[in-house]
Coordinates of C-alpha atoms and ligand atoms in Angstrom, one line a residue:
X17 CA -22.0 27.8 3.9
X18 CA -20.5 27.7 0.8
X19 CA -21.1 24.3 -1.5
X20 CA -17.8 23.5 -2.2
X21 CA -17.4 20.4 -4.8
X22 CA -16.6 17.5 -2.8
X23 CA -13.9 15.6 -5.4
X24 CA -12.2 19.7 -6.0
X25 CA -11.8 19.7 -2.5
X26 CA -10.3 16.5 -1.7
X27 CA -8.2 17.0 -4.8
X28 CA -6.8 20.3 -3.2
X29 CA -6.2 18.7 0.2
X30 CA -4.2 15.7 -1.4
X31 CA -2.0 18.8 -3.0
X32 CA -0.3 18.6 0.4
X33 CA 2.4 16.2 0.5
X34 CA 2.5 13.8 3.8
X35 CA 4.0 11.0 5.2
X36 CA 2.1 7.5 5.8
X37 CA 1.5 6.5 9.2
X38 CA -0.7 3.4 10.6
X39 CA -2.8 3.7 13.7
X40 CA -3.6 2.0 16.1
X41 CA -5.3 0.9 19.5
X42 CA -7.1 -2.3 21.6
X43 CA -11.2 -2.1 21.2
X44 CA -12.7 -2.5 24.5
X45 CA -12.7 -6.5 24.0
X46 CA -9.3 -6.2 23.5
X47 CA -9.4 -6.7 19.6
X48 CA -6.5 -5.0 18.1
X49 CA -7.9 -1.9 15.2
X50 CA -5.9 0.0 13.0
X51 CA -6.1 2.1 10.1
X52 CA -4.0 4.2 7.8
X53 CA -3.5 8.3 7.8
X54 CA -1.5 10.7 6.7
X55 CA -3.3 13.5 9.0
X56 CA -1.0 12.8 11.7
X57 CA 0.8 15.9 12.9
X58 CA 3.0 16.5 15.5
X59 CA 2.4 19.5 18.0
X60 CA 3.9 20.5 20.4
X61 CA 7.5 19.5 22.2
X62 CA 6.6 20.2 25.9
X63 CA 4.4 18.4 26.6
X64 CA 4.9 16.1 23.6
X65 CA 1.4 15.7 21.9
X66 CA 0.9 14.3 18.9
X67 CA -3.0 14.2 16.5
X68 CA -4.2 12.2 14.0
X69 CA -8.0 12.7 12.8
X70 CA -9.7 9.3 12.6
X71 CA -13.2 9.7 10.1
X72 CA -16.4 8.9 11.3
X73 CA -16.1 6.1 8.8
X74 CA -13.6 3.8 10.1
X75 CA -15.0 0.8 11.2
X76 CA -12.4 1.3 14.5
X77 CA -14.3 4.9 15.0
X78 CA -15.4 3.8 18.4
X79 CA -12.4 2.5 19.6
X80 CA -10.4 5.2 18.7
X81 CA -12.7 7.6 20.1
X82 CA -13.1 5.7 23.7
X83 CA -9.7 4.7 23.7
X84 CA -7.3 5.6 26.4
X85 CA -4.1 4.8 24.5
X86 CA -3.4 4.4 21.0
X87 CA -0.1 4.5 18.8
X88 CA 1.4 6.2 15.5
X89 CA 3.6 3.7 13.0
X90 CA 5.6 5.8 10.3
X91 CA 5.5 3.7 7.3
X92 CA 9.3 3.5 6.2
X93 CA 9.8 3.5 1.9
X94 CA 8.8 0.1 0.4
X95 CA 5.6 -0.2 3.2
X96 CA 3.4 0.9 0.4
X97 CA 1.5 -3.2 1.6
X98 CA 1.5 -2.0 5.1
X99 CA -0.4 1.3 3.9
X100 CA -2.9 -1.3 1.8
X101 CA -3.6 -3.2 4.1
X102 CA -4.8 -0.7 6.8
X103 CA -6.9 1.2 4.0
X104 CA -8.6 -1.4 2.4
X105 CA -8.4 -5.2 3.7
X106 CA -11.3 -5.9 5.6
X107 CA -10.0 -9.2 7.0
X108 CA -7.2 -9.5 9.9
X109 CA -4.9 -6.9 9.1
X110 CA -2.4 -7.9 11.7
X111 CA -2.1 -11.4 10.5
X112 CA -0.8 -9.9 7.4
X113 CA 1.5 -7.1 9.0
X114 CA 4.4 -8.3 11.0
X115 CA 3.9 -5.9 14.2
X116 CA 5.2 -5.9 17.7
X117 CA 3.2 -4.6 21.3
X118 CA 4.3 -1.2 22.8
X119 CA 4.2 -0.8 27.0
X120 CA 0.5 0.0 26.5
X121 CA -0.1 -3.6 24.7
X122 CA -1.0 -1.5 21.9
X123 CA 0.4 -3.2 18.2
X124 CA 3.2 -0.8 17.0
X125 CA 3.6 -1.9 13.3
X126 CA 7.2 -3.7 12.5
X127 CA 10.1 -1.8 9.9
X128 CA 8.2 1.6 10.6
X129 CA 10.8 4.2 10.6
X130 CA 9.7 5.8 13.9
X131 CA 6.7 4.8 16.4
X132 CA 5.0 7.0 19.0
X133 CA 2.9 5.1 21.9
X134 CA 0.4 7.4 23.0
X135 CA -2.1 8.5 26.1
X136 CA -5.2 9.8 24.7
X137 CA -5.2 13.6 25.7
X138 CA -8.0 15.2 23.7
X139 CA -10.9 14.1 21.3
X140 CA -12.6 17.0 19.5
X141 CA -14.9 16.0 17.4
X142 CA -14.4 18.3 13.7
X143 CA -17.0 17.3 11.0
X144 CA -16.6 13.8 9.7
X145 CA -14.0 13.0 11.3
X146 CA -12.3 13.7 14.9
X147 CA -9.3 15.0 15.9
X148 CA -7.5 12.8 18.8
X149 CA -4.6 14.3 20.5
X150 CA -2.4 12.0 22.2
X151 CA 0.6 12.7 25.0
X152 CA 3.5 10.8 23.5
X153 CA 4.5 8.3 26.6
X154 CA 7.4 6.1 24.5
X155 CA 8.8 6.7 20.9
X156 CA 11.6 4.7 18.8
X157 CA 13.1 6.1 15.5
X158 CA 15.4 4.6 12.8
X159 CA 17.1 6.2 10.0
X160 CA 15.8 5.4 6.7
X161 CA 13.3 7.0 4.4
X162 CA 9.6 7.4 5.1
X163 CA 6.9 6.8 2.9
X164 CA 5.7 9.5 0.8
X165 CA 2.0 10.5 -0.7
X166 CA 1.1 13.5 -2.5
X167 CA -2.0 13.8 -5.0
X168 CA -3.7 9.5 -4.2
X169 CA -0.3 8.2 -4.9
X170 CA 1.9 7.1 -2.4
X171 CA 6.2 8.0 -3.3
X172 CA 9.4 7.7 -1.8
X173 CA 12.2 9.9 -1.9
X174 CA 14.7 7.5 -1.7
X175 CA 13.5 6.0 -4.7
X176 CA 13.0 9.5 -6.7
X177 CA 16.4 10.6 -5.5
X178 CA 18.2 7.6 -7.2
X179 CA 15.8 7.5 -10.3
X180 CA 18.1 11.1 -10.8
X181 CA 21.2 9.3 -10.1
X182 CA 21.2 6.4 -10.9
X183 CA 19.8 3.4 -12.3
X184 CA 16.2 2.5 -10.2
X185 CA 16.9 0.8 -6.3
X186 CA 13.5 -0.3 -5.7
X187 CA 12.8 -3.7 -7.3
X188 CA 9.1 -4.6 -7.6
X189 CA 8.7 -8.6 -8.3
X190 CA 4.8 -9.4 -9.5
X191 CA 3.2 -12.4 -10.5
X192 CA 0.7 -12.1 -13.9
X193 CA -1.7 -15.2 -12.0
X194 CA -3.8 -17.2 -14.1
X195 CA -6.7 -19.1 -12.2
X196 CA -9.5 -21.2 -13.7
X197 CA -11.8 -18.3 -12.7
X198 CA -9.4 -15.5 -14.7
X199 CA -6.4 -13.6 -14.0
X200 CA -5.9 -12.3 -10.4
X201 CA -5.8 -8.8 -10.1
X202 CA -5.1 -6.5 -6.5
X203 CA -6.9 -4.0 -6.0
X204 CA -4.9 -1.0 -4.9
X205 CA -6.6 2.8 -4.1
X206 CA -4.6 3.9 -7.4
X207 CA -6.4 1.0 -9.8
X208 CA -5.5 -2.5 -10.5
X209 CA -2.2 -4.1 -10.7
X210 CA -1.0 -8.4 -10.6
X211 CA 0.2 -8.8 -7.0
X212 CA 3.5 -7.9 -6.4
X213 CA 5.9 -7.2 -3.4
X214 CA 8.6 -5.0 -3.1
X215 CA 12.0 -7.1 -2.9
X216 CA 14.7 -5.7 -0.9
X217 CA 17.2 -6.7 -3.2
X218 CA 18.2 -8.2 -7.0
X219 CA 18.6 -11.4 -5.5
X220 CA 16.4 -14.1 -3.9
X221 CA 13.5 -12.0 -6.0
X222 CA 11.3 -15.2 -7.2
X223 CA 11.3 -16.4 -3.3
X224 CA 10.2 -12.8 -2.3
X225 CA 7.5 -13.3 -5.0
X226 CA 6.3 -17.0 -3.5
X227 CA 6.7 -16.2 0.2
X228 CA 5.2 -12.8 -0.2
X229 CA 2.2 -14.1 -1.9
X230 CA 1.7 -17.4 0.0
X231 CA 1.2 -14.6 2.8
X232 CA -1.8 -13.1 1.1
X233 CA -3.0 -16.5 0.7
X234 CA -2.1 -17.3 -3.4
X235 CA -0.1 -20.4 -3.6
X236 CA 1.4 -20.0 -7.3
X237 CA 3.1 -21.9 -9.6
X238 CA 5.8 -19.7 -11.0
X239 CA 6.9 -19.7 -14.9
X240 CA 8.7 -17.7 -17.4
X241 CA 10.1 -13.8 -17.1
X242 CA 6.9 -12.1 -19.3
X243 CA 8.1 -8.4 -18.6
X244 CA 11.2 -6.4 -17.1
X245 CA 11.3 -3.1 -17.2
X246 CA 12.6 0.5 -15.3
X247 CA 9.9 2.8 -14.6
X248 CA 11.8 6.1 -14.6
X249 CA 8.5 8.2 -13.3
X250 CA 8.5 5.6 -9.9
X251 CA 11.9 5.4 -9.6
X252 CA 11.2 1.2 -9.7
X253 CA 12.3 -1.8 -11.9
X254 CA 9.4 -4.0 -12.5
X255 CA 10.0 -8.1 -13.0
X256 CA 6.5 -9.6 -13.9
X257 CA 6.4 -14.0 -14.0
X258 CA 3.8 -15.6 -15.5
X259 CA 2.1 -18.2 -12.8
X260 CA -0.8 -20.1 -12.3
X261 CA -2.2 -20.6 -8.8
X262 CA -5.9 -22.0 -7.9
X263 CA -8.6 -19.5 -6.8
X264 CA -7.7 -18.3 -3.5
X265 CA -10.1 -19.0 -0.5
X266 CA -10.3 -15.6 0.5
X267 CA -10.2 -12.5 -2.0
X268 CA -11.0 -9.9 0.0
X269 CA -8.4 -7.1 -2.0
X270 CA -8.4 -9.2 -5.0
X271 CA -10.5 -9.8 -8.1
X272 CA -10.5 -13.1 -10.8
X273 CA -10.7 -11.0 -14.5
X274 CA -11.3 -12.8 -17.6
X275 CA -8.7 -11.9 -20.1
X276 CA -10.8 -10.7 -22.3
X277 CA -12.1 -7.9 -20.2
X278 CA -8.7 -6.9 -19.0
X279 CA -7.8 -4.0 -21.9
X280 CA -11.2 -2.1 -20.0
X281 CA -10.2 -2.4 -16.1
X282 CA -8.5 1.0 -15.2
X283 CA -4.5 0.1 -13.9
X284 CA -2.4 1.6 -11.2
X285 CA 0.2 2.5 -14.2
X286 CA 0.6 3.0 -17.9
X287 CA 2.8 0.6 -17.6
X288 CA 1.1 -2.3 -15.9
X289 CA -2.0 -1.3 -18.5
X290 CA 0.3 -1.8 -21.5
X291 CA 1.6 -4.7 -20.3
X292 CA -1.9 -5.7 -19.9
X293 CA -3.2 -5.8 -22.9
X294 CA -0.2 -7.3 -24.6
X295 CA -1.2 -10.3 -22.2
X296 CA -4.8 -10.1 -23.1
X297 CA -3.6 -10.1 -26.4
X298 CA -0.8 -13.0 -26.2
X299 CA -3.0 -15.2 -24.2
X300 CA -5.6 -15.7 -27.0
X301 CA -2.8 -17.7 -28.8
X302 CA -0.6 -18.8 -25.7
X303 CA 2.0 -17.6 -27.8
X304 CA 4.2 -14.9 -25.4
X305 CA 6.8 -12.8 -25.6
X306 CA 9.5 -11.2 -23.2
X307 CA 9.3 -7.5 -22.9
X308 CA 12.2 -6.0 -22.3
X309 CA 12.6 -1.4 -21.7
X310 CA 11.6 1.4 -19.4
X311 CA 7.7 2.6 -18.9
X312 CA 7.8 4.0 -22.1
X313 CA 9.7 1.9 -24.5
X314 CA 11.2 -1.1 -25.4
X315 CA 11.3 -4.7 -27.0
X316 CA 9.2 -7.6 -27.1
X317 CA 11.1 -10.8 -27.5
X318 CA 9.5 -14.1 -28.5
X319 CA 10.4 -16.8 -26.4
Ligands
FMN529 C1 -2.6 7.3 2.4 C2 -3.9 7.2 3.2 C3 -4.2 8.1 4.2 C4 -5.4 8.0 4.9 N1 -5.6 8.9 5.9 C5 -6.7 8.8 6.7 C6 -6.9 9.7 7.8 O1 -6.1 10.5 8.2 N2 -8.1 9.5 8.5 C7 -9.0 8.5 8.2 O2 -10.0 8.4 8.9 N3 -8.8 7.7 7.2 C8 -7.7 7.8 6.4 N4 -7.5 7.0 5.3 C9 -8.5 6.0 5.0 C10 -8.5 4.8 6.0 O3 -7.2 4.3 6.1 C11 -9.5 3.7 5.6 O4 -10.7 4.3 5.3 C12 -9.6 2.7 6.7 O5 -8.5 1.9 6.9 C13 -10.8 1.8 6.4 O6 -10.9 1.0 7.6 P1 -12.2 0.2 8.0 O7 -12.4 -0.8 6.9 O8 -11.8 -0.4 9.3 O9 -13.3 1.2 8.1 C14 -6.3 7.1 4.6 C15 -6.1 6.2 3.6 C16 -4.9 6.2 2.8 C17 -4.6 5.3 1.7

């Protein structure tokens, strides 16, 4: 067999663009499991089957491989969380995720743009991981976008369509959160970044901020504006607060970083690095300014 290099490979694979999908089943104790993919594909119309490849890996691999019903969420645009959560966050994941049952009692994830309950028809094992086939026994759909991923990023053509157009829809709302053990960075499968949520709209974007990361378990003090900007590549405009919060009781997805080691951490964007180290920078004399311009350039205010 040929030795291919592992990393060229995956690199190649991720070349194929994909939707993001979460899914899902009940362990044997009736625990509800879950995990994100983008190796669902549909298959064939009569009867309707649907597979998704679960890897050997997953923590769920048991369940999913013993179960008799699962289900497929479609991650809409803006569920870029939703996607986060089911890769990385080792704690409850649907505490966090807003999520109804399907007929099967099976949790079908909430704001997905279409949802497929499933009867398992098939498991064939394939290498590290195993490809399940399922006979689609309900489905939903709304209009919308999906979610997007192509080369380890995730993207949204919504958001790329009107970054052509027009100015940036999606508004990103993030907190720079200083704690007496450092500054509290998420981790994210593309690098670092301050939490932030997606908020749905211009307005109401502070309480967005608060609510959405009261949910992941930060209680912060929000301060002054420290960065606004358009990032023309994303399609997004950025708002970044200054806060303080305490150290949260549980960090699983998150990390407390000294400010002086924040210019070495690797971020999700060259945006969110810049801004960064002009925090890293700023904070040494608690003297900081508003930064104001797209991804690229722009002006720093004092205020
Ligand atoms: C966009 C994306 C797509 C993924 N697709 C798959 C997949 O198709 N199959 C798989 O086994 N893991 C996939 N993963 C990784 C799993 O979601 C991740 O390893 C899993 O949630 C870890 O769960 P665990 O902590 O319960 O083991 C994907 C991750 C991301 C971010």
């Amino acid at each position: 067999m040929t030795a291919f290099d592992p990393k060229e490979i995956r690199k190649a694979f991720g070349r194929f663009m994909t939707g993001v999908t979460v899914v899902t089943t009940r362990a044997n104790d009736g625990t509800p499991v879950g995990f994100t993919a983008n190796s669902f594909t549909s298959v064939s119309l009569d009867p309707p089957l649907l597979l998704v490849c679960p890897g050997k890996f997953l923590s769920s691999f048991d369940a999913f491989e013993n179960a008799t019903h699962f289900a497929v969420s479609v991650l809409a645009e803006g569920q870029e969380e939703v996607s986060n959560t089911f890769a990385g966050f080792k704690g409850d994941r649907f505490a966090r995720i807003p999520h109804e049952q399907d007929l099967n009692g099976v949790p079908v994830i909430n704001g997905a743009v279409a949802w497929f309950s499933c009867q398992t028809h098939r498991v064939m094992p394939a290498g590290d991981h195993t490809v399940l086939v399922g006979q689609v026994t309900g489905f939903d759909h709304h209009s919308g976008g999906g979610l997007g991923y192509a080369d380890g990023r995730y993207f949204s053509l919504g958001l790329e369509r009107a970054a052509g157009e027009s100015p940036p829809s999606g508004a990103v709302v993030g907190a720079i959160v200083e704690t007496p053990a450092g500054v509290l960075l998420e981790e994210t499968p593309h690098g670092l970044r301050p939490p932030q949520v997606m908020a749905n709209s211009r307005t109401n974007q502070l309480e967005s901020l608060s609510d959405g990361l009261a949910v992941r378990g930060m209680k912060v003090d929000l301060g002054r504006v420290y960065s606004a900007y358009d990032d023309r590549r994303l399609g997004t405009h950025h708002t970044y607060v200054l806060a303080t919060a305490p150290v949260p009781t549980d960090m699983r997805g998150l990390r407390c970083v000294a400010s002086d080691d924040l210019s070495r951490l690797g971020f999700a964007t060259p945006a969110i690095a810049t801004m960064m180290s002009r925090f890293a920078t700023e904070t040494r004399t608690r003297s900081f300014t508003l930064y104001l311009g797209d991804e690229d350039a722009g002006d720093t205010h004092k205020t």
